[in-house]
PDB file of C-alpha atoms in Angstrom:
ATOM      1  CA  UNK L 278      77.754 109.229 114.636  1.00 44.00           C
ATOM      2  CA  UNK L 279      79.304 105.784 114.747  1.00 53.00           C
ATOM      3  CA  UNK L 280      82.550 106.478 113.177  1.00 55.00           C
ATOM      4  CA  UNK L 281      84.356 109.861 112.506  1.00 54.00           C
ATOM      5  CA  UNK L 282      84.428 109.164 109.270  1.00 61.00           C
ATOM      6  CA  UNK L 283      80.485 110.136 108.484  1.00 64.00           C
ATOM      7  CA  UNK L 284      81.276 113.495 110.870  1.00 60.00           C
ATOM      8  CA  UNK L 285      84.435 114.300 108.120  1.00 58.00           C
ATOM      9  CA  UNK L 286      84.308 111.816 105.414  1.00 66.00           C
ATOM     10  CA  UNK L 287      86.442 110.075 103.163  1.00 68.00           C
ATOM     11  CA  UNK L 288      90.400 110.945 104.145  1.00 64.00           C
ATOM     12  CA  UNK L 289      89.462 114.746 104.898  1.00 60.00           C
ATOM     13  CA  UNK L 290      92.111 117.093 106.352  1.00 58.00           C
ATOM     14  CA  UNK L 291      91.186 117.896 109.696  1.00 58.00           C
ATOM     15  CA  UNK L 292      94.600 120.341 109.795  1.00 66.00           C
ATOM     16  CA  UNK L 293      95.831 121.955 106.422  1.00 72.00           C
ATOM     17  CA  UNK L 294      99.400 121.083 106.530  1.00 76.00           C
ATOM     18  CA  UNK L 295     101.716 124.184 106.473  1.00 84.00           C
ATOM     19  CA  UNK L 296     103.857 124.613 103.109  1.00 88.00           C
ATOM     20  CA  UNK L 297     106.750 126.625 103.472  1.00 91.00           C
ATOM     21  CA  UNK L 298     108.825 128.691 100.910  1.00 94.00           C
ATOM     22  CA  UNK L 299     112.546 128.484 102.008  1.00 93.00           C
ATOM     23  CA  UNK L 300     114.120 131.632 101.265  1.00 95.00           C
ATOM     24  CA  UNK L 301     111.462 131.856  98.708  1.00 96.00           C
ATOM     25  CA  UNK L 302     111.340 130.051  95.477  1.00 95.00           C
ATOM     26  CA  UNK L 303     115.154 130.080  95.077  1.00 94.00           C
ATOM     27  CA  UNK L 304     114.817 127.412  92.007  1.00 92.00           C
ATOM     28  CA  UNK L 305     113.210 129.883  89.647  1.00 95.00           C
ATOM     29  CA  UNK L 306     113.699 133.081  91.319  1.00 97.00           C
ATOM     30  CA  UNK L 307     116.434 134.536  93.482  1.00 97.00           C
ATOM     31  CA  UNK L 308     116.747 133.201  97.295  1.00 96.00           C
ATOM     32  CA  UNK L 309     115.263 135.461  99.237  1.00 97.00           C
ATOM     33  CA  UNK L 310     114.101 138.449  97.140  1.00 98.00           C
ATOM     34  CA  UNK L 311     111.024 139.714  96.658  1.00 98.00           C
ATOM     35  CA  UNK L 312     110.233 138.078  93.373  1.00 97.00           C
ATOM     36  CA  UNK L 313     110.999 135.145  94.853  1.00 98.00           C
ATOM     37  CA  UNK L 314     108.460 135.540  97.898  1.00 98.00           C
ATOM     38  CA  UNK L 315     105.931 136.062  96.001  1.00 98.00           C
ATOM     39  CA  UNK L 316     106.495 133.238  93.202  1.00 97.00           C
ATOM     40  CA  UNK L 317     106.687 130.881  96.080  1.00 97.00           C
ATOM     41  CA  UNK L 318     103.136 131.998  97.325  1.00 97.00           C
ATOM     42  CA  UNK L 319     101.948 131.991  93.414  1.00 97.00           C
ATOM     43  CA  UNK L 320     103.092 128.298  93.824  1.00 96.00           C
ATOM     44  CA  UNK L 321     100.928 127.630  96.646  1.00 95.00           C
ATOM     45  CA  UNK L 322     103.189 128.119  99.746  1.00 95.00           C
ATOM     46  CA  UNK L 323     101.270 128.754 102.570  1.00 95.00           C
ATOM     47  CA  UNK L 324     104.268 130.523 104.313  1.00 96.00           C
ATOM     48  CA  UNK L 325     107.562 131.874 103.430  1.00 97.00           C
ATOM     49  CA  UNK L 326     110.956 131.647 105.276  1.00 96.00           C
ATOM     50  CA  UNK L 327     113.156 134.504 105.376  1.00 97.00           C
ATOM     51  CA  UNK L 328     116.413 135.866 107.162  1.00 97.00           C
ATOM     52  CA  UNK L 329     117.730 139.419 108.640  1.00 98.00           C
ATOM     53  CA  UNK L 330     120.580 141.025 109.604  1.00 98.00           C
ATOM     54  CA  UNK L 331     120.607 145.181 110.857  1.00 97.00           C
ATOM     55  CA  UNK L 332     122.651 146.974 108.410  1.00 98.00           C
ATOM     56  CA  UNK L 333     125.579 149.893 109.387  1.00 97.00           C
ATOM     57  CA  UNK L 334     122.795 152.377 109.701  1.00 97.00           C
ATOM     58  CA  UNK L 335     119.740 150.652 111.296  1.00 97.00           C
ATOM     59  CA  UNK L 336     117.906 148.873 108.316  1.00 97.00           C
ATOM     60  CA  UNK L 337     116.549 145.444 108.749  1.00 98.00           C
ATOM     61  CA  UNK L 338     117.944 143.496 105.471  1.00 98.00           C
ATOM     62  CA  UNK L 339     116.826 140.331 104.140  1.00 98.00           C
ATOM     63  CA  UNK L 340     119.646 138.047 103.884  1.00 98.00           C
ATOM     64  CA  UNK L 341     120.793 134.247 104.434  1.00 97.00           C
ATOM     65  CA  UNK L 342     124.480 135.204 104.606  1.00 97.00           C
ATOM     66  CA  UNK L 343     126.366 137.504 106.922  1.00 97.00           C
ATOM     67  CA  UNK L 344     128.059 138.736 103.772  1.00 98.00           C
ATOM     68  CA  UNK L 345     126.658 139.714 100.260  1.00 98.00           C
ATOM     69  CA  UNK L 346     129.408 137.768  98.357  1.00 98.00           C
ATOM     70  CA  UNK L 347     127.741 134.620  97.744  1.00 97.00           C
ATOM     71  CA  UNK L 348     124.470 135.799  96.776  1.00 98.00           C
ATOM     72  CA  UNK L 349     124.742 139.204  95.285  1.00 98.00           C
ATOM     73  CA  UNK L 350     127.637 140.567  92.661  1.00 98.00           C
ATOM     74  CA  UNK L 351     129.401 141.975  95.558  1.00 98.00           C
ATOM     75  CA  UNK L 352     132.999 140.750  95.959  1.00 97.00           C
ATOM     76  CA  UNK L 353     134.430 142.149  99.250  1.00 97.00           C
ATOM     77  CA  UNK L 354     135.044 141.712 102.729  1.00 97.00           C
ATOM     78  CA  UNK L 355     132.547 143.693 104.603  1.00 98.00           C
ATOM     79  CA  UNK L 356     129.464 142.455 106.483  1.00 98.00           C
ATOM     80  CA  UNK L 357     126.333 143.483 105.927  1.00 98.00           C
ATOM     81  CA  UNK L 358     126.779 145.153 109.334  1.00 97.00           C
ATOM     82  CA  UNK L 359     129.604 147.075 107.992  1.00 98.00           C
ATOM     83  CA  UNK L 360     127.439 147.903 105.445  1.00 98.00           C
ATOM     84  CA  UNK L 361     124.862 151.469 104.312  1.00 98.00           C
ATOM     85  CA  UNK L 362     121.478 150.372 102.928  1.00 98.00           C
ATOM     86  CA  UNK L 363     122.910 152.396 100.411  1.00 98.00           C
ATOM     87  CA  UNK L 364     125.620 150.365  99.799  1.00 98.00           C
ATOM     88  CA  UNK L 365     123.558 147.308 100.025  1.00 98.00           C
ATOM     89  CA  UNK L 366     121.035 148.577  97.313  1.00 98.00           C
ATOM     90  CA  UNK L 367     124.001 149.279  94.722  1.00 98.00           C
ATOM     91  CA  UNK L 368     124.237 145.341  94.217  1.00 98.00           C
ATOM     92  CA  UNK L 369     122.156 142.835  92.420  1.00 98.00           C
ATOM     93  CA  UNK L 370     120.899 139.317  93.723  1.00 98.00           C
ATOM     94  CA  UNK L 371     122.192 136.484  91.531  1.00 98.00           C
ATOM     95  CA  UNK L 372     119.565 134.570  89.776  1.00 95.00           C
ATOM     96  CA  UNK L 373     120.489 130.137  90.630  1.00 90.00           C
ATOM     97  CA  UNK L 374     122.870 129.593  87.855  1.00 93.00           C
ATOM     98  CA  UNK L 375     125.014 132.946  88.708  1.00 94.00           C
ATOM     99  CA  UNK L 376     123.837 135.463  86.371  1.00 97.00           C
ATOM    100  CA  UNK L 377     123.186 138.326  87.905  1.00 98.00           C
ATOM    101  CA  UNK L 378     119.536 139.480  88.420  1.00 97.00           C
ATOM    102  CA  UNK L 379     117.648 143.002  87.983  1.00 97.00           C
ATOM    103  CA  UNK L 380     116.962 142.445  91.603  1.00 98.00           C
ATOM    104  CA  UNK L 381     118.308 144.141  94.697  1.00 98.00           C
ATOM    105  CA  UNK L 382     118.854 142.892  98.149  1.00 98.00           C
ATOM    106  CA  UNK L 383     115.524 143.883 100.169  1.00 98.00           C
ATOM    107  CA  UNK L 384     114.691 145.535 102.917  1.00 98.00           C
ATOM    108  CA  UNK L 385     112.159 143.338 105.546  1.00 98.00           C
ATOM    109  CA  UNK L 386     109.866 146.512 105.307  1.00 98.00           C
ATOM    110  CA  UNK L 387     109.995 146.643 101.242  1.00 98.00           C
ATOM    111  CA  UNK L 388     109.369 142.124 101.921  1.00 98.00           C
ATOM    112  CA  UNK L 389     106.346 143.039 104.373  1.00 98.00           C
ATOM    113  CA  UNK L 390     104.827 145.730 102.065  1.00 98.00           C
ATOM    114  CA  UNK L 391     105.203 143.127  98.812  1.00 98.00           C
ATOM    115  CA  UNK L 392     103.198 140.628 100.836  1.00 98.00           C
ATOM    116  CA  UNK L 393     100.498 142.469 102.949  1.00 97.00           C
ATOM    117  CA  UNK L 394      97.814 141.837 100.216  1.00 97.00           C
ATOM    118  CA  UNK L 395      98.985 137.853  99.790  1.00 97.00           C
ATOM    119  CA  UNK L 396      97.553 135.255 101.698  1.00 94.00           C
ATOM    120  CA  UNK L 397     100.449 133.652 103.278  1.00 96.00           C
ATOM    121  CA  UNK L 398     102.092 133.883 106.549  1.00 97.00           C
ATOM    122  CA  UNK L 399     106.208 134.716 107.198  1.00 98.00           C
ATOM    123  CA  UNK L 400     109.091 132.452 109.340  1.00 97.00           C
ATOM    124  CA  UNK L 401     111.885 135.204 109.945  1.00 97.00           C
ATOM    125  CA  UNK L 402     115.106 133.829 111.293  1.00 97.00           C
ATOM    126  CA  UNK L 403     116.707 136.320 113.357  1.00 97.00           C
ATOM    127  CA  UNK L 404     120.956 135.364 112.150  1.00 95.00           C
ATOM    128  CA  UNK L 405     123.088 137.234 113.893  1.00 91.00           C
ATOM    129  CA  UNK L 406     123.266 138.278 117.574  1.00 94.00           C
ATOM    130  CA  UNK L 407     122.202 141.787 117.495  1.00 93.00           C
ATOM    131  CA  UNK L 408     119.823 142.568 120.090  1.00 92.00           C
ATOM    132  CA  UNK L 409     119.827 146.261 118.213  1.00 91.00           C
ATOM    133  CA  UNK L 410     117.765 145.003 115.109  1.00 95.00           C
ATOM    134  CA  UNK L 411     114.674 143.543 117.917  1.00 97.00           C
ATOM    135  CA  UNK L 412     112.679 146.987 118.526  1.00 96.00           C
ATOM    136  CA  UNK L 413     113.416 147.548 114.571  1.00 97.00           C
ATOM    137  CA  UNK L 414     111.409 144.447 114.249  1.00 97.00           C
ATOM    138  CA  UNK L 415     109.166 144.766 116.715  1.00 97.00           C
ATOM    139  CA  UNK L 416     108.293 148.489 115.131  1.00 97.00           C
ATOM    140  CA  UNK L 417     107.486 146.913 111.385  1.00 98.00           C
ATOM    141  CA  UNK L 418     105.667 144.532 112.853  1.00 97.00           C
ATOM    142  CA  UNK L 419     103.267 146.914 114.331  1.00 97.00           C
ATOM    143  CA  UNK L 420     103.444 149.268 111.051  1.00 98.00           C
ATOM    144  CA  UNK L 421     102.185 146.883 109.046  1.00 98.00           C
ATOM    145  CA  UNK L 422     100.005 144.985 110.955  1.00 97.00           C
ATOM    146  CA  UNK L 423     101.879 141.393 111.181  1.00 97.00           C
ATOM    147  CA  UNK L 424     102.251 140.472 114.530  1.00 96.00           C
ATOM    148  CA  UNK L 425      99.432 137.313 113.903  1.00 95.00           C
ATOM    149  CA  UNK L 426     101.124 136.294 110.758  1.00 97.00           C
ATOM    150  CA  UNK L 427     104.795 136.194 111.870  1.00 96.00           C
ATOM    151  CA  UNK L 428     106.423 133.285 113.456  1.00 95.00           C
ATOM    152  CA  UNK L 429     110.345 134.489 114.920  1.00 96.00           C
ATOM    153  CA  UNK L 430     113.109 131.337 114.712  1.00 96.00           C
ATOM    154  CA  UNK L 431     116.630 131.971 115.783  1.00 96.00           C
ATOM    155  CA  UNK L 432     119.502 129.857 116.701  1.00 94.00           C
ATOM    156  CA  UNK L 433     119.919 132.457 119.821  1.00 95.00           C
ATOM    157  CA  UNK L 434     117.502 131.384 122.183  1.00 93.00           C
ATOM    158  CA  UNK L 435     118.374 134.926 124.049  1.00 93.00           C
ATOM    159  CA  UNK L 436     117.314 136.857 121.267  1.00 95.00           C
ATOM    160  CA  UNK L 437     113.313 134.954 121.364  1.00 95.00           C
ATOM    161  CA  UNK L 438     113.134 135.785 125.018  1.00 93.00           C
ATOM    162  CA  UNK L 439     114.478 139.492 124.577  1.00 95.00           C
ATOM    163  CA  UNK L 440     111.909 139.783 121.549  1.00 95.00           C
ATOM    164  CA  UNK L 441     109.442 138.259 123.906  1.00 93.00           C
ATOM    165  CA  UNK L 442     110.237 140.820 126.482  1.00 94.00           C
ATOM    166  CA  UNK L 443     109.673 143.354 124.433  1.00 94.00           C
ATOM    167  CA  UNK L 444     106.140 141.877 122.990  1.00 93.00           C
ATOM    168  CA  UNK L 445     104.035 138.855 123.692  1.00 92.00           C
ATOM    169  CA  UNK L 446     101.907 138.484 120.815  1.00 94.00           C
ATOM    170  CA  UNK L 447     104.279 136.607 118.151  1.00 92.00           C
ATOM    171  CA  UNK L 448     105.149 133.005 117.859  1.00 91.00           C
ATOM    172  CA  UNK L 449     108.855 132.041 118.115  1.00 93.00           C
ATOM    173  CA  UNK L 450     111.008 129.078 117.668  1.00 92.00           C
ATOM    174  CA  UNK L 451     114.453 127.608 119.222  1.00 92.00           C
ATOM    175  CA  UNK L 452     116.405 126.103 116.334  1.00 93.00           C
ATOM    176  CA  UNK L 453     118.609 123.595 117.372  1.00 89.00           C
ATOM    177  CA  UNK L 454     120.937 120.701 115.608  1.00 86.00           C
ATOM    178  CA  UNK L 455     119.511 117.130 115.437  1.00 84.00           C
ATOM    179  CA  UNK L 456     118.381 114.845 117.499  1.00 83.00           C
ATOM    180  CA  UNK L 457     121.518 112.964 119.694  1.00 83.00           C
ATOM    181  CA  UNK L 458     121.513 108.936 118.024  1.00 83.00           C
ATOM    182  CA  UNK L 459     119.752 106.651 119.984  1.00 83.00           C
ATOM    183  CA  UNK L 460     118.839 103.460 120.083  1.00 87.00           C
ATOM    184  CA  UNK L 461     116.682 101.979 122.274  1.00 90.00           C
ATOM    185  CA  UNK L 462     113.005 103.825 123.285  1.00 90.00           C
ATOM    186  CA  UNK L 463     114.155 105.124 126.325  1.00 91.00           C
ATOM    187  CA  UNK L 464     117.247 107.060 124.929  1.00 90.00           C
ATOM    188  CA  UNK L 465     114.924 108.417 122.149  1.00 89.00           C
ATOM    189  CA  UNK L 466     112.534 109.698 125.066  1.00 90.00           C
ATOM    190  CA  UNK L 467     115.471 111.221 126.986  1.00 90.00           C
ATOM    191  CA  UNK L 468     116.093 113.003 123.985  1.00 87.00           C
ATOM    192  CA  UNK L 469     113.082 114.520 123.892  1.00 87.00           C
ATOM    193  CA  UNK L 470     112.576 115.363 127.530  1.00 88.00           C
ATOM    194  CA  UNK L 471     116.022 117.217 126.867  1.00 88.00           C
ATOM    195  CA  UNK L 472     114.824 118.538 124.008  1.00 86.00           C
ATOM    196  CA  UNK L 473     111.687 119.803 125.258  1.00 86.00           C
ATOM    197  CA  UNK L 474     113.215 121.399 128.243  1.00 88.00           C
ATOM    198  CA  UNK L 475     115.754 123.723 126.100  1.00 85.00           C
ATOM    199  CA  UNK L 476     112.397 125.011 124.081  1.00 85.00           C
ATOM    200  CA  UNK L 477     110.566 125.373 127.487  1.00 85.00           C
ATOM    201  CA  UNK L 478     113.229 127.747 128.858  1.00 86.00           C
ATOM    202  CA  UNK L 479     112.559 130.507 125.826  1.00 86.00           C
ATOM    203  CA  UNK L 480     108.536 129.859 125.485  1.00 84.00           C
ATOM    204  CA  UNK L 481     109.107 128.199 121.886  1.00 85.00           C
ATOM    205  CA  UNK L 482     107.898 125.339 119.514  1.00 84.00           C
ATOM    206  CA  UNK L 483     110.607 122.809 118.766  1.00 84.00           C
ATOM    207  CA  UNK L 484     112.696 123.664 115.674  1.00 88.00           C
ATOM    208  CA  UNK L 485     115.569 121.239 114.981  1.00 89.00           C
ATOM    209  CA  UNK L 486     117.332 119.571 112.112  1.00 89.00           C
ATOM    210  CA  UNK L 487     115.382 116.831 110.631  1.00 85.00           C
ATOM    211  CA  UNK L 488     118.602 114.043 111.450  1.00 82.00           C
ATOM    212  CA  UNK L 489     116.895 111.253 113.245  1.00 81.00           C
ATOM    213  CA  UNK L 490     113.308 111.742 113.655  1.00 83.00           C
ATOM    214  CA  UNK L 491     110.948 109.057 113.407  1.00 84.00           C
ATOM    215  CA  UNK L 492     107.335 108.484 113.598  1.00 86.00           C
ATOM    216  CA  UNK L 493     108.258 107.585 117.434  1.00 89.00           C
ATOM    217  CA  UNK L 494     109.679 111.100 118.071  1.00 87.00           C
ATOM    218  CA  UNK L 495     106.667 112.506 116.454  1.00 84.00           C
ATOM    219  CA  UNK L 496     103.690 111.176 118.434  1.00 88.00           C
ATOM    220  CA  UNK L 497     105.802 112.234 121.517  1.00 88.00           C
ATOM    221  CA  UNK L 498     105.207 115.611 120.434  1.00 85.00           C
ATOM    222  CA  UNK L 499     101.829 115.632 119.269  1.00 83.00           C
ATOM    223  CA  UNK L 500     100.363 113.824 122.182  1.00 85.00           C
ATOM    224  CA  UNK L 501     101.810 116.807 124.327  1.00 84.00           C
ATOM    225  CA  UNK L 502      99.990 119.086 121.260  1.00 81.00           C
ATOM    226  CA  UNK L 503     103.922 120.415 120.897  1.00 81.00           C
ATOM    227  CA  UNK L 504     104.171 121.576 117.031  1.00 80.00           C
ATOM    228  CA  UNK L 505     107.869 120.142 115.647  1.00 81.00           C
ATOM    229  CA  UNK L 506     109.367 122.659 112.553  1.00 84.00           C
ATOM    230  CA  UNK L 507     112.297 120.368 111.457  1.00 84.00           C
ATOM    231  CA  UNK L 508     114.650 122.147 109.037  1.00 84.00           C
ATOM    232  CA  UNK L 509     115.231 121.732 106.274  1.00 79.00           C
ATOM    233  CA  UNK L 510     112.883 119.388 105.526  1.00 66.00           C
ATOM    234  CA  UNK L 511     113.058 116.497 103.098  1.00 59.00           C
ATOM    235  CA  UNK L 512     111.536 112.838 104.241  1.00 55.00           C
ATOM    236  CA  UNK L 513     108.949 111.225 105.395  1.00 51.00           C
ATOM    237  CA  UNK L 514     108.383 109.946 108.679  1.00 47.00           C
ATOM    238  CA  UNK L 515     105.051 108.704 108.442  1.00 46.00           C
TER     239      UNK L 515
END
């Protein structure tokens, strides 16, 4: 072949991009709840983001928030760590404009049951220091048959490697703010390096804010074949 284009043709996708449902679909269906995991795969995402906390008595909950107040109609001062499943499940998720919902805060077993049958893989963001709620992961994982389908972010890079002690097998990510300003081509590559050695020390891709990347930053990491997972996404820097 002279050119790649008669091995792939005309502008083919030689990597499907990765489309992500944060928290869900939140727009049309409560952040993360069920309903909403599923509408957002419905709606083509090819993943879905999610976040869990360990309840009072050992359940893994689905959750952005340390607390239930902003997304539920709960309106007190416990955690969900102070917090029964039982207690958790007497609540209702509010729907975007602040009506409450039929919907109850889930479990991540009830969220791994919903989407065993869909084809779509799940980004769980581990929120809270609590090393406790790892083996409860860990043990789902295994129940259900996840472990090549999940992909295990967290804030606390000492929760990825104490996961990764545990098991091997699962992809995880170092979030991290964004990148320091720069402004020359040297400062941007001593970002990086800095960067890329904060990742290196918990075996993770790079996860950080999307502040400040460029095309530049980019091609950095792919040449190295390092994946980048800014959050939360919204330009271009192509």
């Amino acid at each position: 072949y002279d050119t790649m284009t008669e091995v792939y043709g005309e502008r083919t996708l030689t990597k499907t991009p990765s489309i992500i449902g944060h928290r869900g679909n939140p727009s049309q269906m409560p952040e993360n709840s069920i309903e909403g995991y599923i509408t957002a795969v419905k709606n083509g995402a090819t993943e879905v983001e999610t976040d869990i906390h360990l309840s009072k008595d050992g359940y893994v909950i689905v959750c952005h928030d340390g607390t239930l107040n902003r997304t539920t109609n709960y309106n007190g001062s416990l955690s969900i760590s102070q917090m029964t499943l039982e207690e958790i499940k007497s609540y209702r998720l509010l729907n975007n404009n602040g009506t409450v919902s039929d919907y109850t805060v889930p479990t991540f077993e009830e969220m791994l049951v919903a989407l065993k049958d869909y084809d779509c893989n799940i980004v769980v963001e581990l929120k809270a220091y609590n090393t406790g709620m790892l083996k409860a992961v860990s043990d789902l994982i295994d129940k259900y048959d996840y472990a090549s389908r999940i992909n295990v972010i967290s804030f606390y890079g000492d929760m990825l490697t104490s996961l990764l002690d545990i098991r091997r097998d699962i992809s995880t990510g170092y979030l991290s703010g964004s990148l320091s300003s720069w402004s020359s081509s040297a400062e941007l590559r001593e970002n990086f390096y800095n960067l890329l050695s904060a990742a290196q020390v918990y075996d993770s891709s790079i996860n950080i804010s999307y502040g400040n990347i460029n095309k530049e930053f980019y091609t950095l990491l792919s040449d190295r074949g390092i994946t980048l997972w800014p959050w939360t996404y919204s330009k271009s820097v192509a």
